[in-house]
Short mmCIF file of C-alpha atoms in Angstrom, two decimals:
data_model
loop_
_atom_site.label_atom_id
_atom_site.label_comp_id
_atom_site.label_asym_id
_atom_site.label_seq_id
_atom_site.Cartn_x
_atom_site.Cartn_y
_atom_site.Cartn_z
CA UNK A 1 71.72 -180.05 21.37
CA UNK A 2 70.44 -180.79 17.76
CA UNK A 3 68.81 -177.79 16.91
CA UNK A 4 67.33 -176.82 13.07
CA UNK A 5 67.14 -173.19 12.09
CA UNK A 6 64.89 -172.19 9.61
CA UNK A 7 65.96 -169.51 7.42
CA UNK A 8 69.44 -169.17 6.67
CA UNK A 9 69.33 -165.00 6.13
CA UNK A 10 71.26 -162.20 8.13
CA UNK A 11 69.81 -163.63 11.73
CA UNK A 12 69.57 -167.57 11.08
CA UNK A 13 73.56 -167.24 9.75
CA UNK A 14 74.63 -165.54 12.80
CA UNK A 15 73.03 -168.08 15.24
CA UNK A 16 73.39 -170.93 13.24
CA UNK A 17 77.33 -170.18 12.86
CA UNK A 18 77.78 -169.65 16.91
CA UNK A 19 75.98 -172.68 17.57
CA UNK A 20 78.03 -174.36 15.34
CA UNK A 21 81.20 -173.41 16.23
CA UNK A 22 80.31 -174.13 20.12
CA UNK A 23 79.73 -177.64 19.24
CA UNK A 24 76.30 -177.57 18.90
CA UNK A 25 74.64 -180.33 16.07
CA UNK A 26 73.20 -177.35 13.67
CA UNK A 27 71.27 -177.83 10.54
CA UNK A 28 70.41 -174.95 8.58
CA UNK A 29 66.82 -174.93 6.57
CA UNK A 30 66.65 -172.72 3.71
CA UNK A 31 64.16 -172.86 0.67
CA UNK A 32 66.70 -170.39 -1.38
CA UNK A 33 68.47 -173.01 -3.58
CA UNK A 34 70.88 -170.58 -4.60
CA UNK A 35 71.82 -170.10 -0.92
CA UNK A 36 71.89 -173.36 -0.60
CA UNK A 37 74.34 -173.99 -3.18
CA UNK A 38 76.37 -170.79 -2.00
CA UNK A 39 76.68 -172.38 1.92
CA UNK A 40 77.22 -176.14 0.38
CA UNK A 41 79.97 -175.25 -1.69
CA UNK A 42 81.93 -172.27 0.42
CA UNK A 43 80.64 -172.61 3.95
CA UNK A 44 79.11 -169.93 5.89
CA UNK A 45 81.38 -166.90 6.48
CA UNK A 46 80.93 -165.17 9.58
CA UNK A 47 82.85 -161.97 10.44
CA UNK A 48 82.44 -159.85 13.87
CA UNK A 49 84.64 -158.09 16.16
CA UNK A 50 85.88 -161.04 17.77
CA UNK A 51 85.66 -163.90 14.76
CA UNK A 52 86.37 -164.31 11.23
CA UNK A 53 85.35 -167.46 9.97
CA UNK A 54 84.06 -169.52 7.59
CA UNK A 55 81.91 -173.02 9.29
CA UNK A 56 80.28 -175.53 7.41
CA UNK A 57 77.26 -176.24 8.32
CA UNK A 58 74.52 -178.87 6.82
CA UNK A 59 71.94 -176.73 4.77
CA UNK A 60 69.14 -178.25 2.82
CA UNK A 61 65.72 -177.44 2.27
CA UNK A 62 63.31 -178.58 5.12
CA UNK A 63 62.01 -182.46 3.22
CA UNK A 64 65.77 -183.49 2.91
CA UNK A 65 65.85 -183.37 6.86
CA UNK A 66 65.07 -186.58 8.36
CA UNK A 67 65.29 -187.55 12.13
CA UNK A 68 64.15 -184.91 15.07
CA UNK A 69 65.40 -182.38 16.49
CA UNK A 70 65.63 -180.87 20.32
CA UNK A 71 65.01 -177.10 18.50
CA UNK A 72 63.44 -175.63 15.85
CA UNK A 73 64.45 -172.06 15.22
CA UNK A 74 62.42 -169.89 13.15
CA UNK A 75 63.96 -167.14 11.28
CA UNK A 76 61.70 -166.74 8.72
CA UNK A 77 59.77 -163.03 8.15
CA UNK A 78 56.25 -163.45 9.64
CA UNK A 79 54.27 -164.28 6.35
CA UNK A 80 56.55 -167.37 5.77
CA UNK A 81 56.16 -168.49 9.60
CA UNK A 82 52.98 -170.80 8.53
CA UNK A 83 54.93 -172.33 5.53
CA UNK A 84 57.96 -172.89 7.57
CA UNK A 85 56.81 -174.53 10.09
CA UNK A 86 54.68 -176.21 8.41
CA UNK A 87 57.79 -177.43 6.25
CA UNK A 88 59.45 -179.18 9.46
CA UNK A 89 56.63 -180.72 11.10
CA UNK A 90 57.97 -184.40 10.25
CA UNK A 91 60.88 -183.33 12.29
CA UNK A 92 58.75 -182.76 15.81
CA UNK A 93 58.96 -185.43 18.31
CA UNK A 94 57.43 -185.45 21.88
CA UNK A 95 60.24 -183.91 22.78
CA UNK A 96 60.61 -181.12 20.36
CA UNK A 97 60.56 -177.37 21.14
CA UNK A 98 60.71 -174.70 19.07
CA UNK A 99 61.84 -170.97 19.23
CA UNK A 100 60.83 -167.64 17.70
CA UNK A 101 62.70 -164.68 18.16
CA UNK A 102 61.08 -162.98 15.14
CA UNK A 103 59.71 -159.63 14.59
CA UNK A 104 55.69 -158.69 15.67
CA UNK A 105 53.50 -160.29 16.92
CA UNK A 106 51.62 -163.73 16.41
CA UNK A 107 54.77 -165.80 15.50
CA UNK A 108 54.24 -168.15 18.84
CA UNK A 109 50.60 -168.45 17.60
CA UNK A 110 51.29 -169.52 14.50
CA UNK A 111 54.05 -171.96 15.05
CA UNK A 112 51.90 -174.02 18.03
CA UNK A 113 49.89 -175.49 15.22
CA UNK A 114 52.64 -177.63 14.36
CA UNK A 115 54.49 -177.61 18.10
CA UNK A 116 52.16 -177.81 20.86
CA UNK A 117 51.79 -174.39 22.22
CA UNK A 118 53.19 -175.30 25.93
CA UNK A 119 56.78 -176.02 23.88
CA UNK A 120 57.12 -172.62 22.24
CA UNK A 121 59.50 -170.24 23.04
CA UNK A 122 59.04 -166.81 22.58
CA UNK A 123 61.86 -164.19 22.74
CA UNK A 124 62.96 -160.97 21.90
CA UNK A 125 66.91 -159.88 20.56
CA UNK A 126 68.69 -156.91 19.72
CA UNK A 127 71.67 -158.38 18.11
CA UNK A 128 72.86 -157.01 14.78
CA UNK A 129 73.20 -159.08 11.95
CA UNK A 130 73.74 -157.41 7.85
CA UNK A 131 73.24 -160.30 5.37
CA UNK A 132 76.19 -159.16 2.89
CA UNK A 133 75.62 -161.36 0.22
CA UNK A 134 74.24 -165.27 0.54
CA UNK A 135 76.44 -167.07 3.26
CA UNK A 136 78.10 -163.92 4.29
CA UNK A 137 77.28 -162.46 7.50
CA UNK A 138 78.40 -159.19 9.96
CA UNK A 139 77.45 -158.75 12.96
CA UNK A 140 79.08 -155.86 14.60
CA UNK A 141 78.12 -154.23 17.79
CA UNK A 142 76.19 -155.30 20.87
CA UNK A 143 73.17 -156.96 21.73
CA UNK A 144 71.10 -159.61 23.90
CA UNK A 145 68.24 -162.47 23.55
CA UNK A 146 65.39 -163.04 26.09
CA UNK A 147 63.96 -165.75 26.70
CA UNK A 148 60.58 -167.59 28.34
CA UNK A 149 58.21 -170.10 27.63
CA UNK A 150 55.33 -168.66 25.29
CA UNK A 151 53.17 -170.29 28.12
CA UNK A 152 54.11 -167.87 30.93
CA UNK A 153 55.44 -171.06 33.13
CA UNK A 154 58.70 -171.80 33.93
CA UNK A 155 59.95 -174.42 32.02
CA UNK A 156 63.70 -176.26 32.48
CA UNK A 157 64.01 -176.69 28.62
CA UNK A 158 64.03 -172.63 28.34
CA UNK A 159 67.19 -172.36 30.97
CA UNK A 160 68.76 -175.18 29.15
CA UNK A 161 68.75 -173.40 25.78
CA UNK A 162 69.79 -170.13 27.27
CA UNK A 163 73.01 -171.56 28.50
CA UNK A 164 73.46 -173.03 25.50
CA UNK A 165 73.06 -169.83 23.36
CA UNK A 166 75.34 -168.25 26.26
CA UNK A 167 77.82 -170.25 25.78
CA UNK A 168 78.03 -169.97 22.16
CA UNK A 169 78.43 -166.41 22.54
CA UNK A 170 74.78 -165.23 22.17
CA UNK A 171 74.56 -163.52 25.11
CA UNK A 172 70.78 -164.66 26.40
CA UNK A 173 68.27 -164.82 29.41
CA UNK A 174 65.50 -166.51 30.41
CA UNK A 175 63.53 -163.64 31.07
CA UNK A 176 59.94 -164.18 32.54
CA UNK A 177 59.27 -160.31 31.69
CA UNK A 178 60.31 -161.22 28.07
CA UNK A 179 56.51 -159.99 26.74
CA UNK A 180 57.57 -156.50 27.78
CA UNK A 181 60.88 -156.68 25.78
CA UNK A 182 58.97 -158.44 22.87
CA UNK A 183 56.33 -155.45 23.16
CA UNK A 184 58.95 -152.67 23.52
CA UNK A 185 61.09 -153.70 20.41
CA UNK A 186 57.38 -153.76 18.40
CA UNK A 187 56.52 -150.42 19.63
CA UNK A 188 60.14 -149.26 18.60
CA UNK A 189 59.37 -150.99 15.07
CA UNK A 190 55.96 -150.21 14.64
CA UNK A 191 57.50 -146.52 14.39
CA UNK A 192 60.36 -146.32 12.70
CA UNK A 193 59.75 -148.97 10.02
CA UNK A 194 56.34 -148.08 9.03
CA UNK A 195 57.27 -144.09 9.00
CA UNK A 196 60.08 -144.73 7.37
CA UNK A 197 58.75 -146.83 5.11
CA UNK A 198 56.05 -144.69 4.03
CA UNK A 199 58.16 -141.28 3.67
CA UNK A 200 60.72 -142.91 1.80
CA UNK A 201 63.60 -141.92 4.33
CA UNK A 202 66.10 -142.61 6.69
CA UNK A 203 65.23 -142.96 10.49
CA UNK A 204 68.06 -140.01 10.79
CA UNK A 205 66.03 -137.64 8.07
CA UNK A 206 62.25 -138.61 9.96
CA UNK A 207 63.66 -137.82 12.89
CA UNK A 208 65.08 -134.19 12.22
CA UNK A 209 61.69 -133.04 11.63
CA UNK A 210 58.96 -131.53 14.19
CA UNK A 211 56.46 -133.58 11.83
CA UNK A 212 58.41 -137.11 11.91
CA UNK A 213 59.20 -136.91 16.03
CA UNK A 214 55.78 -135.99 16.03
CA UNK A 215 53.93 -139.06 14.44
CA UNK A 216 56.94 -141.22 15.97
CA UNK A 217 55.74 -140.09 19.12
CA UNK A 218 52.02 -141.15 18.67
CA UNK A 219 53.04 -144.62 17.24
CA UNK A 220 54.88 -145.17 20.85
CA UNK A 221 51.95 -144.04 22.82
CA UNK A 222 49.11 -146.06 20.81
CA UNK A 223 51.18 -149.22 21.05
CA UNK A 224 52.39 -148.64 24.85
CA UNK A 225 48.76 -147.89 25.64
CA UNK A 226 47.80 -151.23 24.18
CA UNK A 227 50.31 -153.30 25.70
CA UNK A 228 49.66 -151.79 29.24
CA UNK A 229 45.32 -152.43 28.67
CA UNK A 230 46.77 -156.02 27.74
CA UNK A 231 48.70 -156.37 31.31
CA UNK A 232 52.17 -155.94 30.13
CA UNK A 233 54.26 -153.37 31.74
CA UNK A 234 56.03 -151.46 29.04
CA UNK A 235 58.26 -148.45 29.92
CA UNK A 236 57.14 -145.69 27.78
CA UNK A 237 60.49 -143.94 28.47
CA UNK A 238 62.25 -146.91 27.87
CA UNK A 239 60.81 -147.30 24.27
CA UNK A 240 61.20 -143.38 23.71
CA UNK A 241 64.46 -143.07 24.51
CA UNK A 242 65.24 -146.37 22.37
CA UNK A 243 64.34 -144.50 18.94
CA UNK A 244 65.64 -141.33 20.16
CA UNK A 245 68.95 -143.29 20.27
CA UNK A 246 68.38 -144.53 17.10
CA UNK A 247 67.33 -141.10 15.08
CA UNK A 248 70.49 -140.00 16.99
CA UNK A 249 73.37 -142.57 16.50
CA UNK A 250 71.62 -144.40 13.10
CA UNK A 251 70.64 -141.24 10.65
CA UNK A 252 72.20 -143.25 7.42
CA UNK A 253 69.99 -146.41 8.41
CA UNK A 254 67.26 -147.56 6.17
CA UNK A 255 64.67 -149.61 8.42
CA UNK A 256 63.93 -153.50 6.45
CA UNK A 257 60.75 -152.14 5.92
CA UNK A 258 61.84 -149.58 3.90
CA UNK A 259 64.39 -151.71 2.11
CA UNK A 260 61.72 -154.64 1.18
CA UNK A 261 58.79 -151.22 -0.41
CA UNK A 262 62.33 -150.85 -2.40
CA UNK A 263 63.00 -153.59 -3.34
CA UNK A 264 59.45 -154.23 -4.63
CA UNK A 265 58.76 -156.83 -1.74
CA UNK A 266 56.23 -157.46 0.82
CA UNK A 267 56.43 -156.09 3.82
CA UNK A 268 55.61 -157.61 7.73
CA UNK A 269 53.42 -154.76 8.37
CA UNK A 270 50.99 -157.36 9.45
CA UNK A 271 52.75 -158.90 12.39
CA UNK A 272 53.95 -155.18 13.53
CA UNK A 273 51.32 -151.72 13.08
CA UNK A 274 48.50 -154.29 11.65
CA UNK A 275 49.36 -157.08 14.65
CA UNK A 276 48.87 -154.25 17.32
CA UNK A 277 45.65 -152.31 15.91
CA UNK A 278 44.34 -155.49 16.37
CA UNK A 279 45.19 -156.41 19.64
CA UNK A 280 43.97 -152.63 20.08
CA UNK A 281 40.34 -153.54 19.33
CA UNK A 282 40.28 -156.73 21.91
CA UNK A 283 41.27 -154.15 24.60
CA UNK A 284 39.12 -151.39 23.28
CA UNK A 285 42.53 -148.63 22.97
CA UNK A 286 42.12 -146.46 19.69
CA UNK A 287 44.97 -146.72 17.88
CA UNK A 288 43.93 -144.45 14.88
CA UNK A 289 47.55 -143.17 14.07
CA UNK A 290 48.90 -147.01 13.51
CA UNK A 291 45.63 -147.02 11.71
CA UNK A 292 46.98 -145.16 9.54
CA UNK A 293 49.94 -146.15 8.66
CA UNK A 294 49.48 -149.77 8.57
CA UNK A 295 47.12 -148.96 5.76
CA UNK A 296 49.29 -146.71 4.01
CA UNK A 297 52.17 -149.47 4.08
CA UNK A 298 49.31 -152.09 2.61
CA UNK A 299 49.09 -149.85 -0.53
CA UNK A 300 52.41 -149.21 -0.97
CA UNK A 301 53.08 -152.96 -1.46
CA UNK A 302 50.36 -152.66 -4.46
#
């Protein structure tokens, strides 16, 4: 399969590098020229519990590519999905598809301006991925993909990439529940990140106070409340029990959201609290606590 990744951080390394290594035709799209110097000249170093290697793999930014391509991957954060799409639209034929497995919500949306909407994927994963330094990537521990057309139909092209990412030792599934896992890992987000975020601590230190399990909490029920008005059938449990794990087993962790206030960059806020206060208001749910700190999180980016 000839398959283009966009974004050649922590997540687009990890893929790209499996793919590659399985024999798949991979180009990597990256508008870092530094990185794209860095993955040129040494190659892209992957290291996890079962391989430590370095693959070359093309990388280029997007108007060097030339041809088309059976996959787009996007890998971008949400405010670059428009511009990075947009970026490899002269690589879409007929029979084109394109994937997001990106954080929040709206990504699909977004990307069928360029792809028609009935070839988007949409997806959901878990796996880890630490961007050590440009062209450097870990990935240790476990973790899944799901998979299903954005459309809601069944689709042959979305079994056919499944296997592939299978095989290449991205454990996947074409999931026709995958809105509930897509909606479960933003409700597990849409706390943890923004509270984070906005307290200046670790998920461990947020959640070893009555206060921080306490406006945790809320976040989970305003955004499983939402998702169930909007027909999807989150399990509130599931989702608690998720961060509980987390504030358990990852007390040292600083959430990306965090990490990018920092760091003095912008944050996806939009596409996580901000993505479901709005899907809040089509289906009438108040959602006053993601309210809040969605608009907290805007004024910390200044």
């Amino acid at each position: 399969m000839k398959i283009a990744i966009v974004g050649a951080g922590a997540m687009g390394g990890l893929f790209g590098a499996r793919l590659a290594l399985a024999g798949q035709a991979v180009s990597l799209v990256e508008a870092s020229d530094h990185a794209i110097e860095v993955i040129t000249r040494q190659g892209l170093r992957l290291e996890t519990p079962d391989v430590q290697t370095t693959v070359h793999i093309p990388i280029s930014r997007a108007a060097q590519l030339s041809g088309h391509f059976d996959l787009l991957v996007i890998f971008t954060k949400g405010f670059h999905t428009a511009a990075a799409i947009d970026s490899v639209r002269h690589l879409v034929c007929p029979d084109t598809w394109a994937l997001s497995v990106q954080n929040g919500l709206g990504n699909a949306e977004i990307i069928a301006g360029v792809v028609p909407a009935e070839r988007v994927i949409v997806g959901m994963t878990n796996l880890p991925a630490d961007l050590v330094a440009p062209g450097v990537v870990h990935s240790h521990g476990e973790g899944h993909i799901n998979l299903w057309a954005g459309s809601g139909k069944d689709a042959q092209r979305v079994h056919e990439v499944a296997a592939v990412f299978s095989q290449a030792g991205l454990p996947c599934e074409a999931d026709p529940q995958v809105q509930v896992a897509i909606w479960e890992k933003v409700a597990f987000n849409a706390a943890l990140n923004s509270v984070c975020a906005v307290t200046r601590q670790t998920v461990g230190a947020v959640g070893s106070t009555d206060q921080g399990r306490q406006v945790l909490g809320d976040i989970l029920d305003e955004t499983v409340a939402v998702a169930k008005a909007a027909g999807i059938a989150v399990d509130g449990q599931r989702v608690r029990a998720s961060v509980d794990y987390a504030v358990r087993n990852h007390q040292q962790h600083k959430p990306s959201m965090l990490q990018d206030l920092e760091a003095g960059r912008k944050t996806e806020i939009d596409f996580i609290n901000g993505a479901v206060v709005a899907h809040g208001k089509r289906v009438s749910v108040a959602t006053p606590v993601l309210q809040a700190l969605y608009n907290l999180v805007k004024a910390s980016e200044g």
